[in-house]
Amino acid sequence: MANDSNRFQAIISHCKEYGFIFPSSEIYDGLQAVYDYGQWGSELKKNIKDYWWDSMTRMHENIVGIDAAIFMHPTTWKASGHVDNFNDPMIDNKDSKKRYRVDHLIEAFSDELRAAGQNDKADAVLADMDALLAKDDFAGLKKLIEENKIKCAVSGTYNWTDIRQFNLMFSTEFGSTVSSEDADNKVYLRPETAQGIFVNFLNVQKSGRMKIPFGIAQIGKAFRNEIVARQFIFRMREFEQMEMQFFIQPGTQKKWYEFWKEERLKWHTSLGIPADKYRFHDHIKLAHYADAACDIEFEFPMGFKELEGIHSRTDFDLRNHQEYSKKKQQYFDNDIDPATGKPYGNYIPYVIETSIGLDRMFLAVISHAYTEEDLSTPEKKDDRVVLKLPPRLAPMKLAILPLVKKDGLPEIARQIMDECKLHFRCFYEEKDTIGKRYRRMDAIGTPFCVTVDHQSKEDNTVTIRHRDSMKQERVPITSVKELVLNAIR
Ligand code: ATP
């Protein structure tokens, strides 16, 4: 398992230095597990969003998108089970007062064992943990921590409290409140986007005249009061999800679950990231709503970790919303059931969910793209950092660089800019040597640079430089736009 913390640190520094990701409110020393996307990060993030949104809604005629509010009626979270079940077992160190999620504490310990070459012991500890978690055996988990002498990273002591459950939802109050204890005014920041889809299921089905099977997709912010949040944008308190709920006939869930597993893996590999960077991990302990579930794991710099979840959610959510809202959440299926020769009639649909963290996808893409290259020759030491991003995701598609700031070259470059900027994001720069400008574009992953030189004035050609191979070729100015468009389509 690759566990390259130097590489991870280098990626985090690169993200900051080149305007991809900054710690939130950094001038006040940041806010833990909250991050801001900078000028290139927000472009890359938007391109990932568009790629997901288009593949869901444009490539599937039976999937439509919505954009629901972050605030929802508080009963939503009673019905969904989040008020009662969205808990994680936590343990506090009495000396440092630091709180840990029990599974994270034990996982970090097993990573240490692995780093020390004790793989068998690491596996055994994780297997014990899984078994105890499945039984909610908190006393057993505490014993496991104590027996293995797992200590607090801050105080270095083994002085632990008992294990308790903590709810991960953030809450706030609506309107002007006399008392913040007033339960009527309490609203939650949604911990997942899925419920915004469920409560709109009938609105969309009726207004869009949707026929089962059909899906509703959504991209939006979600909030979780994660206790241990120290893996950069892998685990944040405010993050974004791209979720799709696919509504189906009860009894067909196995078929559709397999369909979406395959479909989602195809989406990932269609970006050109090698298939061996991904693997499925089937859940043994199922969430309260699921009858089958798996993760698509990605090989992040800190090893294989969950990137996306695919869940067969049965009719759990719609049935509960029906019960709590007292409004029927049924669909009338007038297709003929071959077994009875009659329409299938009314039922509460079953649901397959695909749920991917946008920020985790960002981390997957950028960590795979990040490449340090040694370009030294016998004469000269040289190296570069290049982001080998899939061209369609790159923040900038084309850099347009006049060789010098005079002799009419900027004017030609501006003409190319005007021609191309309507079609894709371009970057114009005339400062510094051409070599320095190329390296800056490599560092933000720009797949193409064109250089306008004196020959351009004579024969209307430019040099186009390819980011990954660094090969340069002379092409007519008129072909630049098509060349880039072909690479990003
Ligand atoms: P984990 O086990 O890592 O906490 P989860 O199983 O709770 O994740 P889900 O509830 O299935 O996650 O959420 C779906 C997706 O949302 C995850 O696959 C992940 O990509 C993303 N996600 C969940 N929590 C976070 C977070 N705190 N920060 C960033 N992304 C997250």
Short mmCIF file of C-alpha atoms and ligand atoms in Angstrom, two decimals:
data_model
loop_
_atom_site.label_atom_id
_atom_site.label_comp_id
_atom_site.label_asym_id
_atom_site.label_seq_id
_atom_site.Cartn_x
_atom_site.Cartn_y
_atom_site.Cartn_z
CA MET A 1 0.00 0.00 0.00
CA ALA A 2 1.47 3.34 -1.03
CA ASN A 3 1.72 5.56 2.00
CA ASP A 4 3.84 8.40 0.86
CA SER A 5 3.49 11.24 3.31
CA ASN A 6 6.23 13.31 1.66
CA ARG A 7 4.41 13.19 -1.63
CA PHE A 8 1.15 14.11 0.10
CA GLN A 9 2.83 17.09 1.79
CA ALA A 10 4.31 18.16 -1.54
CA ILE A 11 0.83 18.06 -3.14
CA ILE A 12 -0.67 20.13 -0.31
CA SER A 13 2.09 22.75 -0.66
CA HIS A 14 1.69 22.80 -4.42
CA CYS A 15 -2.06 23.37 -4.08
CA LYS A 16 -1.38 26.41 -1.93
CA GLU A 17 1.53 27.84 -3.89
CA TYR A 18 -0.27 27.65 -7.23
CA GLY A 19 -3.70 28.93 -6.19
CA PHE A 20 -5.63 25.65 -5.98
CA ILE A 21 -6.50 25.39 -2.28
CA PHE A 22 -5.94 27.68 0.71
CA PRO A 23 -6.73 27.01 4.37
CA SER A 24 -9.96 28.85 5.19
CA SER A 25 -9.53 32.28 6.83
CA GLU A 26 -5.80 31.72 6.89
CA ILE A 27 -4.97 35.20 8.20
CA TYR A 28 -6.62 34.07 11.44
CA ASP A 29 -4.60 30.83 11.37
CA GLY A 30 -7.25 28.89 9.50
CA LEU A 31 -10.30 26.94 10.57
CA GLN A 32 -9.74 23.25 11.06
CA ALA A 33 -10.93 21.00 8.21
CA VAL A 34 -12.34 23.91 6.20
CA TYR A 35 -10.68 24.99 2.96
CA ASP A 36 -11.10 27.61 0.25
CA TYR A 37 -10.58 26.91 -3.43
CA GLY A 38 -8.40 29.47 -5.17
CA GLN A 39 -8.35 30.77 -8.72
CA TRP A 40 -7.24 27.53 -10.38
CA GLY A 41 -8.75 25.20 -7.80
CA SER A 42 -12.22 26.60 -8.34
CA GLU A 43 -11.84 26.10 -12.11
CA LEU A 44 -10.70 22.51 -11.69
CA LYS A 45 -13.50 21.85 -9.21
CA LYS A 46 -16.08 23.32 -11.57
CA ASN A 47 -14.79 21.18 -14.43
CA ILE A 48 -15.12 18.03 -12.31
CA LYS A 49 -18.66 19.09 -11.39
CA ASP A 50 -19.59 19.71 -15.03
CA TYR A 51 -18.10 16.41 -16.10
CA TRP A 52 -20.20 14.56 -13.52
CA TRP A 53 -23.35 16.62 -14.14
CA ASP A 54 -23.16 16.22 -17.92
CA SER A 55 -22.47 12.52 -17.77
CA MET A 56 -25.42 12.02 -15.40
CA THR A 57 -28.00 14.30 -16.99
CA ARG A 58 -26.97 14.52 -20.64
CA MET A 59 -25.81 10.96 -21.15
CA HIS A 60 -28.83 9.43 -19.38
CA GLU A 61 -32.15 10.56 -20.76
CA ASN A 62 -33.94 9.36 -17.63
CA ILE A 63 -31.90 11.42 -15.14
CA VAL A 64 -32.66 15.03 -14.29
CA GLY A 65 -30.93 17.37 -11.87
CA ILE A 66 -32.18 19.59 -9.04
CA ASP A 67 -30.70 22.16 -6.70
CA ALA A 68 -32.37 21.91 -3.29
CA ALA A 69 -31.79 24.20 -0.31
CA ILE A 70 -29.22 23.40 2.36
CA PHE A 71 -31.74 24.06 5.12
CA MET A 72 -34.53 21.54 5.32
CA HIS A 73 -37.47 21.02 7.63
CA PRO A 74 -36.02 19.48 10.83
CA THR A 75 -38.40 16.51 10.61
CA THR A 76 -36.52 15.47 7.46
CA TRP A 77 -33.62 14.41 9.66
CA LYS A 78 -35.87 12.51 12.08
CA ALA A 79 -37.34 10.62 9.13
CA SER A 80 -33.98 9.93 7.52
CA GLY A 81 -32.60 8.51 10.75
CA HIS A 82 -29.86 11.12 11.08
CA VAL A 83 -31.08 12.55 14.40
CA ASP A 84 -30.98 9.11 16.01
CA ASN A 85 -28.33 7.27 14.04
CA PHE A 86 -25.82 9.67 12.53
CA ASN A 87 -23.37 9.07 15.30
CA ASP A 88 -19.81 7.98 15.57
CA PRO A 89 -18.26 6.41 18.64
CA MET A 90 -15.77 8.85 20.15
CA ILE A 91 -13.22 8.69 22.91
CA ASP A 92 -11.49 11.55 24.74
CA ASN A 93 -7.99 11.65 26.11
CA LYS A 94 -8.33 12.96 29.67
CA ASP A 95 -4.94 14.69 29.66
CA SER A 96 -4.98 16.49 26.31
CA LYS A 97 -8.81 16.78 26.22
CA LYS A 98 -8.54 15.79 22.59
CA ARG A 99 -11.42 13.84 21.10
CA TYR A 100 -10.95 11.02 18.58
CA ARG A 101 -13.26 8.99 16.44
CA VAL A 102 -12.60 5.48 17.70
CA ASP A 103 -12.21 3.91 14.25
CA HIS A 104 -9.80 6.65 13.16
CA LEU A 105 -7.68 6.24 16.29
CA ILE A 106 -7.38 2.49 15.75
CA GLU A 107 -6.79 2.88 12.00
CA ALA A 108 -3.97 5.35 12.63
CA PHE A 109 -2.42 2.83 15.03
CA SER A 110 -2.66 0.06 12.41
CA ASP A 111 -0.99 2.38 9.87
CA GLU A 112 1.87 2.81 12.33
CA LEU A 113 2.15 -0.98 12.70
CA ARG A 114 2.27 -1.33 8.93
CA ALA A 115 4.96 1.32 8.66
CA ALA A 116 6.96 -0.73 11.19
CA GLY A 117 6.55 -3.85 9.02
CA GLN A 118 4.00 -5.54 11.34
CA ASN A 119 1.35 -6.14 8.68
CA ASP A 120 -0.19 -9.22 10.31
CA LYS A 121 -0.74 -7.44 13.59
CA ALA A 122 -2.19 -4.42 11.76
CA ASP A 123 -4.69 -6.69 9.98
CA ALA A 124 -5.62 -8.43 13.22
CA VAL A 125 -6.27 -5.13 15.02
CA LEU A 126 -8.49 -3.90 12.18
CA ALA A 127 -10.40 -7.19 12.04
CA ASP A 128 -11.03 -7.01 15.81
CA MET A 129 -12.17 -3.41 15.44
CA ASP A 130 -14.60 -4.26 12.61
CA ALA A 131 -16.12 -7.09 14.64
CA LEU A 132 -16.55 -4.89 17.74
CA LEU A 133 -17.97 -1.97 15.74
CA ALA A 134 -20.49 -4.27 14.08
CA LYS A 135 -21.75 -5.23 17.56
CA ASP A 136 -21.56 -1.65 18.93
CA ASP A 137 -19.41 -3.18 21.67
CA PHE A 138 -17.93 0.00 23.16
CA ALA A 139 -16.43 -1.69 26.22
CA GLY A 140 -14.67 -4.14 23.89
CA LEU A 141 -13.36 -1.30 21.73
CA LYS A 142 -11.98 0.51 24.75
CA LYS A 143 -10.28 -2.72 25.86
CA LEU A 144 -8.76 -3.04 22.37
CA ILE A 145 -7.34 0.48 22.65
CA GLU A 146 -5.96 -0.16 26.12
CA GLU A 147 -4.51 -3.60 25.37
CA ASN A 148 -2.66 -2.27 22.35
CA LYS A 149 -1.41 0.72 24.33
CA ILE A 150 -2.76 3.13 21.74
CA LYS A 151 -1.83 6.57 22.92
CA CYS A 152 -2.95 10.12 22.28
CA ALA A 153 -0.80 11.87 19.68
CA VAL A 154 -0.95 15.11 21.70
CA SER A 155 -0.41 14.08 25.34
CA GLY A 156 1.30 10.76 24.64
CA THR A 157 -0.76 9.12 27.43
CA TYR A 158 -3.21 6.19 27.58
CA ASN A 159 -5.62 7.97 29.90
CA TRP A 160 -8.93 7.50 28.03
CA THR A 161 -12.56 8.20 28.86
CA ASP A 162 -15.28 5.68 28.08
CA ILE A 163 -16.49 5.58 24.50
CA ARG A 164 -19.63 7.58 23.72
CA GLN A 165 -21.72 8.33 20.65
CA PHE A 166 -21.66 11.86 19.15
CA ASN A 167 -23.96 13.17 16.50
CA LEU A 168 -22.17 14.62 13.48
CA MET A 169 -24.84 17.13 12.42
CA PHE A 170 -24.33 20.86 12.82
CA SER A 171 -27.37 22.75 14.03
CA THR A 172 -28.37 26.39 14.15
CA GLU A 173 -31.51 28.40 14.88
CA PHE A 174 -34.04 29.90 12.55
CA GLY A 175 -35.43 33.40 13.03
CA SER A 176 -35.02 35.37 16.24
CA THR A 177 -34.99 33.08 19.19
CA VAL A 178 -35.55 33.77 22.83
CA SER A 179 -33.75 30.64 23.85
CA SER A 180 -31.33 28.65 21.79
CA GLU A 181 -32.75 25.57 23.50
CA ASP A 182 -36.03 26.17 21.71
CA ALA A 183 -36.36 22.93 19.78
CA ASP A 184 -38.91 24.40 17.34
CA ASN A 185 -36.36 26.78 15.90
CA LYS A 186 -33.56 24.25 15.56
CA VAL A 187 -32.51 23.51 12.01
CA TYR A 188 -29.63 21.41 10.76
CA LEU A 189 -27.08 22.03 8.08
CA ARG A 190 -27.68 19.05 5.80
CA PRO A 191 -25.17 16.24 6.36
CA GLU A 192 -25.92 14.80 2.90
CA THR A 193 -27.63 16.12 -0.21
CA ALA A 194 -29.71 12.98 -0.73
CA GLN A 195 -32.66 14.06 1.44
CA GLY A 196 -33.25 17.12 -0.75
CA ILE A 197 -33.83 14.64 -3.56
CA PHE A 198 -36.14 12.35 -1.58
CA VAL A 199 -38.44 15.12 -0.40
CA ASN A 200 -38.73 16.32 -4.00
CA PHE A 201 -39.24 12.88 -5.48
CA LEU A 202 -42.94 13.40 -6.29
CA ASN A 203 -42.49 17.04 -7.36
CA VAL A 204 -39.97 15.98 -9.97
CA GLN A 205 -41.79 12.80 -10.97
CA LYS A 206 -45.08 14.62 -11.52
CA SER A 207 -43.83 17.88 -13.03
CA GLY A 208 -41.31 16.06 -15.23
CA ARG A 209 -43.70 13.18 -16.06
CA MET A 210 -40.87 10.81 -15.19
CA LYS A 211 -41.33 7.07 -15.60
CA ILE A 212 -39.61 4.54 -13.40
CA PRO A 213 -36.73 3.77 -13.65
CA PHE A 214 -35.47 7.35 -13.41
CA GLY A 215 -32.88 9.30 -11.49
CA ILE A 216 -32.49 12.67 -9.79
CA ALA A 217 -29.01 14.15 -9.52
CA GLN A 218 -27.76 16.95 -7.32
CA ILE A 219 -24.51 18.69 -6.49
CA GLY A 220 -24.29 20.67 -3.29
CA LYS A 221 -22.70 21.42 0.04
CA ALA A 222 -22.96 19.07 2.99
CA PHE A 223 -21.74 19.58 6.56
CA ARG A 224 -20.47 17.14 9.13
CA ASN A 225 -18.92 17.87 12.46
CA GLU A 226 -16.05 15.47 11.83
CA ILE A 227 -13.97 15.07 14.94
CA VAL A 228 -10.71 13.93 13.46
CA ALA A 229 -10.20 15.99 10.38
CA ARG A 230 -6.59 16.10 9.40
CA GLN A 231 -6.27 14.70 5.92
CA PHE A 232 -6.48 17.91 3.94
CA ILE A 233 -9.60 17.95 1.73
CA PHE A 234 -10.18 14.21 2.22
CA ARG A 235 -12.18 14.84 5.38
CA MET A 236 -13.71 18.27 5.75
CA ARG A 237 -16.41 19.79 7.91
CA GLU A 238 -17.91 21.62 4.94
CA PHE A 239 -17.70 19.71 1.69
CA GLU A 240 -19.54 19.09 -1.52
CA GLN A 241 -21.32 15.96 -2.70
CA MET A 242 -22.46 14.83 -6.12
CA GLU A 243 -25.31 12.44 -5.52
CA MET A 244 -27.79 10.63 -7.69
CA GLN A 245 -30.82 8.70 -6.49
CA PHE A 246 -32.14 6.19 -9.00
CA PHE A 247 -35.78 5.21 -8.40
CA ILE A 248 -36.68 1.65 -9.38
CA GLN A 249 -39.26 -1.07 -9.02
CA PRO A 250 -38.95 -3.04 -5.76
CA GLY A 251 -37.28 -6.36 -6.49
CA THR A 252 -35.02 -4.99 -9.24
CA GLN A 253 -32.45 -3.53 -6.85
CA LYS A 254 -29.76 -6.19 -7.41
CA LYS A 255 -29.73 -5.60 -11.15
CA TRP A 256 -29.58 -1.81 -10.82
CA TYR A 257 -27.00 -1.93 -8.03
CA GLU A 258 -24.68 -3.93 -10.30
CA PHE A 259 -25.48 -1.60 -13.21
CA TRP A 260 -24.50 1.52 -11.25
CA LYS A 261 -21.37 -0.07 -9.82
CA GLU A 262 -20.14 -0.70 -13.33
CA GLU A 263 -21.37 2.61 -14.72
CA ARG A 264 -19.63 4.63 -12.04
CA LEU A 265 -16.34 2.81 -12.42
CA LYS A 266 -16.54 3.49 -16.17
CA TRP A 267 -17.00 7.20 -15.44
CA HIS A 268 -13.84 7.23 -13.36
CA THR A 269 -11.69 5.35 -15.84
CA SER A 270 -13.03 7.42 -18.77
CA LEU A 271 -10.94 10.26 -17.36
CA GLY A 272 -7.84 8.31 -18.30
CA ILE A 273 -6.85 7.47 -14.72
CA PRO A 274 -5.66 3.82 -14.75
CA ALA A 275 -8.18 1.22 -13.53
CA ASP A 276 -5.72 -0.22 -11.00
CA LYS A 277 -5.98 3.02 -9.00
CA TYR A 278 -9.57 2.02 -8.14
CA ARG A 279 -11.06 -0.90 -6.28
CA PHE A 280 -14.42 -1.89 -4.82
CA HIS A 281 -14.84 -2.42 -1.11
CA ASP A 282 -18.06 -4.18 -0.11
CA HIS A 283 -19.61 -3.13 3.18
CA ILE A 284 -20.11 -5.81 5.77
CA LYS A 285 -21.68 -3.55 8.38
CA LEU A 286 -24.51 -1.91 6.46
CA ALA A 287 -25.85 1.56 7.26
CA HIS A 288 -29.33 1.70 8.74
CA TYR A 289 -30.90 2.35 5.33
CA ALA A 290 -29.09 -0.11 3.04
CA ASP A 291 -29.56 -3.69 1.82
CA ALA A 292 -26.26 -3.67 -0.11
CA ALA A 293 -23.45 -1.12 -0.24
CA CYS A 294 -19.93 -0.72 -1.49
CA ASP A 295 -17.32 1.97 -1.84
CA ILE A 296 -15.23 2.79 -4.84
CA GLU A 297 -11.85 3.28 -3.25
CA PHE A 298 -9.06 5.25 -4.83
CA GLU A 299 -5.36 4.96 -4.20
CA PHE A 300 -4.76 8.35 -2.57
CA PRO A 301 -1.23 9.28 -1.45
CA MET A 302 -2.17 7.90 1.98
CA GLY A 303 -3.35 4.57 0.52
CA PHE A 304 -6.65 3.16 -0.78
CA LYS A 305 -9.58 5.11 0.75
CA GLU A 306 -13.26 5.69 0.02
CA LEU A 307 -13.97 8.05 -2.86
CA GLU A 308 -17.56 7.16 -3.70
CA GLY A 309 -20.35 5.14 -2.14
CA ILE A 310 -22.92 3.07 -4.01
CA HIS A 311 -25.86 2.10 -1.85
CA SER A 312 -28.97 0.08 -2.36
CA ARG A 313 -31.22 2.12 -0.05
CA THR A 314 -34.42 0.08 -0.45
CA ASP A 315 -37.54 2.20 0.16
CA PHE A 316 -36.22 3.26 3.57
CA ASP A 317 -36.17 7.02 2.94
CA LEU A 318 -39.40 7.42 0.98
CA ARG A 319 -41.28 5.14 3.36
CA ASN A 320 -40.12 7.13 6.37
CA HIS A 321 -40.93 10.45 4.72
CA GLN A 322 -44.39 9.07 3.99
CA GLU A 323 -44.80 8.10 7.63
CA TYR A 324 -43.49 11.38 9.10
CA SER A 325 -45.13 13.73 6.59
CA LYS A 326 -48.35 11.71 6.31
CA LYS A 327 -48.17 12.28 2.55
CA LYS A 328 -48.11 9.33 0.22
CA GLN A 329 -44.79 8.83 -1.53
CA GLN A 330 -46.09 6.37 -4.08
CA TYR A 331 -45.71 5.94 -7.78
CA PHE A 332 -48.35 4.45 -10.06
CA ASP A 333 -46.72 2.06 -12.50
CA ASN A 334 -48.96 1.30 -15.45
CA ASP A 335 -46.51 -1.09 -17.08
CA ILE A 336 -47.92 -4.59 -17.33
CA ASP A 337 -46.58 -7.16 -14.90
CA PRO A 338 -46.06 -10.30 -17.04
CA ALA A 339 -46.80 -12.50 -14.00
CA THR A 340 -50.34 -11.14 -13.53
CA GLY A 341 -51.11 -9.51 -16.88
CA LYS A 342 -52.14 -6.39 -14.93
CA PRO A 343 -50.37 -3.07 -14.28
CA TYR A 344 -47.83 -3.12 -11.47
CA GLY A 345 -49.93 -0.42 -9.78
CA ASN A 346 -48.95 1.67 -6.76
CA TYR A 347 -45.72 1.19 -4.87
CA ILE A 348 -43.04 3.09 -3.01
CA PRO A 349 -39.98 2.90 -5.28
CA TYR A 350 -36.69 1.39 -4.21
CA VAL A 351 -33.56 3.47 -4.64
CA ILE A 352 -29.97 2.96 -5.74
CA GLU A 353 -27.74 5.85 -4.71
CA THR A 354 -24.40 6.90 -6.10
CA SER A 355 -22.66 9.41 -3.85
CA ILE A 356 -19.27 10.91 -4.54
CA GLY A 357 -17.44 13.61 -2.63
CA LEU A 358 -16.46 16.38 -5.02
CA ASP A 359 -13.51 17.41 -2.86
CA ARG A 360 -12.31 13.81 -2.63
CA MET A 361 -12.57 13.55 -6.40
CA PHE A 362 -10.53 16.74 -6.64
CA LEU A 363 -7.89 15.19 -4.38
CA ALA A 364 -7.91 11.98 -6.42
CA VAL A 365 -7.44 13.88 -9.68
CA ILE A 366 -4.77 16.26 -8.46
CA SER A 367 -2.80 13.64 -6.56
CA HIS A 368 -2.74 11.39 -9.61
CA ALA A 369 -1.75 14.30 -11.85
CA TYR A 370 1.04 15.62 -9.63
CA THR A 371 4.38 14.59 -11.17
CA GLU A 372 7.91 15.59 -10.29
CA GLU A 373 10.22 15.10 -13.26
CA ASP A 374 13.99 15.12 -13.40
CA LEU A 375 14.98 16.72 -16.71
CA SER A 376 18.71 16.89 -16.06
CA THR A 377 21.13 16.43 -18.91
CA PRO A 378 24.88 15.79 -18.51
CA GLU A 379 25.37 19.53 -19.04
CA LYS A 380 22.66 20.92 -16.83
CA LYS A 381 20.60 19.99 -13.76
CA ASP A 382 16.92 20.60 -14.30
CA ASP A 383 13.55 19.43 -13.03
CA ARG A 384 9.90 20.39 -13.17
CA VAL A 385 6.59 19.83 -11.40
CA VAL A 386 3.80 19.16 -13.84
CA LEU A 387 0.13 18.45 -13.24
CA LYS A 388 -0.79 15.86 -15.85
CA LEU A 389 -4.49 16.62 -15.53
CA PRO A 390 -6.97 15.18 -18.01
CA PRO A 391 -7.18 18.08 -20.52
CA ARG A 392 -10.96 18.39 -20.14
CA LEU A 393 -10.51 19.02 -16.39
CA ALA A 394 -7.53 21.37 -16.59
CA PRO A 395 -8.27 24.90 -15.24
CA MET A 396 -6.69 26.49 -18.33
CA LYS A 397 -6.75 24.78 -21.68
CA LEU A 398 -4.42 27.02 -23.63
CA ALA A 399 -1.74 29.55 -22.76
CA ILE A 400 -1.00 32.16 -25.44
CA LEU A 401 2.50 33.53 -25.13
CA PRO A 402 4.09 36.16 -27.39
CA LEU A 403 7.85 35.55 -27.43
CA VAL A 404 8.56 39.26 -26.89
CA LYS A 405 6.42 42.23 -25.89
CA LYS A 406 7.00 44.09 -29.18
CA ASP A 407 7.24 43.82 -32.97
CA GLY A 408 3.51 43.18 -33.34
CA LEU A 409 3.68 39.76 -31.61
CA PRO A 410 1.28 40.68 -28.74
CA GLU A 411 -1.28 41.78 -31.35
CA ILE A 412 -1.19 38.38 -33.08
CA ALA A 413 -1.39 36.64 -29.70
CA ARG A 414 -4.43 38.78 -28.77
CA GLN A 415 -6.14 37.76 -31.99
CA ILE A 416 -5.68 34.07 -31.12
CA MET A 417 -6.97 34.81 -27.63
CA ASP A 418 -10.09 36.50 -29.01
CA GLU A 419 -10.74 33.60 -31.34
CA CYS A 420 -10.34 30.91 -28.65
CA LYS A 421 -11.69 32.44 -25.44
CA LEU A 422 -15.28 31.96 -26.51
CA HIS A 423 -14.70 28.21 -26.67
CA PHE A 424 -12.45 27.40 -23.70
CA ARG A 425 -10.46 29.02 -20.93
CA CYS A 426 -7.28 30.68 -22.19
CA PHE A 427 -4.44 32.44 -20.43
CA TYR A 428 -2.43 35.29 -21.90
CA GLU A 429 1.02 36.12 -20.61
CA GLU A 430 3.92 38.17 -21.92
CA LYS A 431 6.17 38.50 -18.84
CA ASP A 432 9.39 36.47 -18.22
CA THR A 433 11.32 34.09 -20.43
CA ILE A 434 9.35 31.58 -22.42
CA GLY A 435 10.91 28.72 -20.39
CA LYS A 436 9.64 30.19 -17.10
CA ARG A 437 6.22 30.75 -18.59
CA TYR A 438 6.05 27.10 -19.75
CA ARG A 439 6.97 25.87 -16.27
CA ARG A 440 4.26 27.97 -14.62
CA MET A 441 1.72 26.51 -17.04
CA ASP A 442 3.02 22.97 -16.31
CA ALA A 443 2.51 23.63 -12.60
CA ILE A 444 -1.18 24.41 -13.07
CA GLY A 445 -1.69 21.66 -15.63
CA THR A 446 -2.30 23.68 -18.82
CA PRO A 447 -2.20 21.07 -21.60
CA PHE A 448 -1.18 23.42 -24.43
CA CYS A 449 0.93 26.56 -24.84
CA VAL A 450 1.25 28.44 -28.11
CA THR A 451 4.16 30.74 -28.66
CA VAL A 452 3.92 33.57 -31.14
CA ASP A 453 7.32 34.47 -32.62
CA HIS A 454 8.68 36.47 -35.53
CA GLN A 455 8.04 33.65 -37.99
CA SER A 456 4.36 33.89 -37.07
CA LYS A 457 4.29 37.28 -38.75
CA GLU A 458 5.61 35.82 -41.96
CA ASP A 459 3.74 32.55 -42.38
CA ASN A 460 0.85 32.67 -39.87
CA THR A 461 2.12 29.70 -37.86
CA VAL A 462 2.82 29.30 -34.15
CA THR A 463 4.64 26.75 -32.00
CA ILE A 464 2.34 24.60 -29.95
CA ARG A 465 3.89 22.88 -26.93
CA HIS A 466 2.38 19.75 -25.43
CA ARG A 467 2.51 19.72 -21.62
CA ASP A 468 3.24 16.04 -20.94
CA SER A 469 5.76 15.28 -23.68
CA MET A 470 7.09 18.88 -23.87
CA LYS A 471 7.19 18.28 -27.64
CA GLN A 472 6.76 21.35 -29.80
CA GLU A 473 5.37 21.55 -33.29
CA ARG A 474 4.72 24.30 -35.78
CA VAL A 475 1.06 24.61 -36.75
CA PRO A 476 -1.04 27.13 -38.68
CA ILE A 477 -2.71 29.69 -36.40
CA THR A 478 -6.04 28.70 -37.92
CA SER A 479 -5.71 25.13 -36.59
CA VAL A 480 -5.06 25.99 -32.91
CA LYS A 481 -8.67 26.20 -31.81
CA GLU A 482 -9.66 22.82 -33.32
CA LEU A 483 -6.56 21.15 -31.95
CA VAL A 484 -7.45 22.17 -28.40
CA LEU A 485 -11.15 21.44 -28.84
CA ASN A 486 -10.33 17.92 -30.03
CA ALA A 487 -8.31 17.26 -26.89
CA ILE A 488 -10.95 18.48 -24.43
CA ARG A 489 -14.07 17.00 -26.00
P1 ATP B 1 -16.23 8.15 5.57
O1 ATP B 1 -16.42 6.70 5.95
O2 ATP B 1 -14.94 8.41 4.86
O3 ATP B 1 -16.52 9.09 6.69
P2 ATP B 1 -18.91 8.05 4.63
O4 ATP B 1 -19.06 6.59 4.35
O5 ATP B 1 -19.47 8.61 5.87
O6 ATP B 1 -17.35 8.49 4.49
P3 ATP B 1 -20.97 8.82 2.79
O7 ATP B 1 -21.92 9.20 3.86
O8 ATP B 1 -21.20 7.54 2.05
O9 ATP B 1 -19.46 8.84 3.39
O10 ATP B 1 -20.81 10.06 1.79
C1 ATP B 1 -20.62 9.89 0.42
C2 ATP B 1 -19.33 10.52 -0.04
O11 ATP B 1 -19.20 11.85 0.46
C3 ATP B 1 -18.08 9.80 0.42
O12 ATP B 1 -17.77 8.72 -0.42
C4 ATP B 1 -17.04 10.90 0.35
O13 ATP B 1 -16.51 10.99 -0.97
C5 ATP B 1 -17.82 12.15 0.66
N1 ATP B 1 -17.59 12.56 2.04
C6 ATP B 1 -18.17 12.10 3.16
N2 ATP B 1 -17.72 12.74 4.25
C7 ATP B 1 -16.82 13.65 3.81
C8 ATP B 1 -16.01 14.63 4.45
N3 ATP B 1 -16.06 14.80 5.77
N4 ATP B 1 -15.19 15.39 3.69
C9 ATP B 1 -15.14 15.24 2.35
N5 ATP B 1 -15.89 14.32 1.69
C10 ATP B 1 -16.72 13.54 2.40
#
